[in-house]
Amino acid sequence: MADFIFEANIAHYTKLLTAETDVGKIAMIHKLIVEERAKLAEWHAKNPRPKAAE
């Protein structure tokens, strides 16, 4: 469930970038995206997906 939130946040911030023109806001949005991607990577490292049955 947490991974869904991280992915939704990344999508939201990415969408914000398409319309933003202020350099300061763009930098902040990039920072937020990097932070969310790091959280998602950490979550995946702690919660590996089970391997599919062969």
PDB file of C-alpha atoms in Angstrom, residues 1-16 32-37 39-41:
ATOM      1  CA  MET A   1       0.000   0.000   0.000  1.00  0.00           C
ATOM      2  CA  ALA A   2       2.799   2.430   0.847  1.00  0.00           C
ATOM      3  CA  ASP A   3       4.336   1.909  -2.583  1.00  0.00           C
ATOM      4  CA  PHE A   4       1.100   3.129  -4.160  1.00  0.00           C
ATOM      5  CA  ILE A   5       1.345   6.379  -2.205  1.00  0.00           C
ATOM      6  CA  PHE A   6       4.973   6.938  -3.223  1.00  0.00           C
ATOM      7  CA  GLU A   7       4.127   6.259  -6.872  1.00  0.00           C
ATOM      8  CA  ALA A   8       1.087   8.554  -6.721  1.00  0.00           C
ATOM      9  CA  ASN A   9       3.199  11.332  -5.215  1.00  0.00           C
ATOM     10  CA  ILE A  10       5.843  10.920  -7.919  1.00  0.00           C
ATOM     11  CA  ALA A  11       3.171  11.087 -10.631  1.00  0.00           C
ATOM     12  CA  HIS A  12       1.617  14.162  -9.018  1.00  0.00           C
ATOM     13  CA  TYR A  13       4.936  16.002  -8.723  1.00  0.00           C
ATOM     14  CA  THR A  14       5.867  15.063 -12.287  1.00  0.00           C
ATOM     15  CA  LYS A  15       2.567  16.505 -13.504  1.00  0.00           C
ATOM     16  CA  LEU A  16       3.239  19.710 -11.567  1.00  0.00           C
ATOM     17  CA  LEU A  32      10.427  16.136  -3.752  1.00  0.00           C
ATOM     18  CA  ILE A  33      10.539  13.652  -6.634  1.00  0.00           C
ATOM     19  CA  VAL A  34      14.031  12.514  -5.632  1.00  0.00           C
ATOM     20  CA  GLU A  35      12.897  12.071  -2.022  1.00  0.00           C
ATOM     21  CA  GLU A  36       9.823  10.052  -3.023  1.00  0.00           C
ATOM     22  CA  ARG A  37      11.887   7.833  -5.335  1.00  0.00           C
ATOM     23  CA  LYS A  39      11.439   6.286  -0.157  1.00  0.00           C
ATOM     24  CA  LEU A  40      10.020   3.953  -2.805  1.00  0.00           C
ATOM     25  CA  ALA A  41      13.400   2.269  -3.342  1.00  0.00           C
TER      26      ALA A  41
END
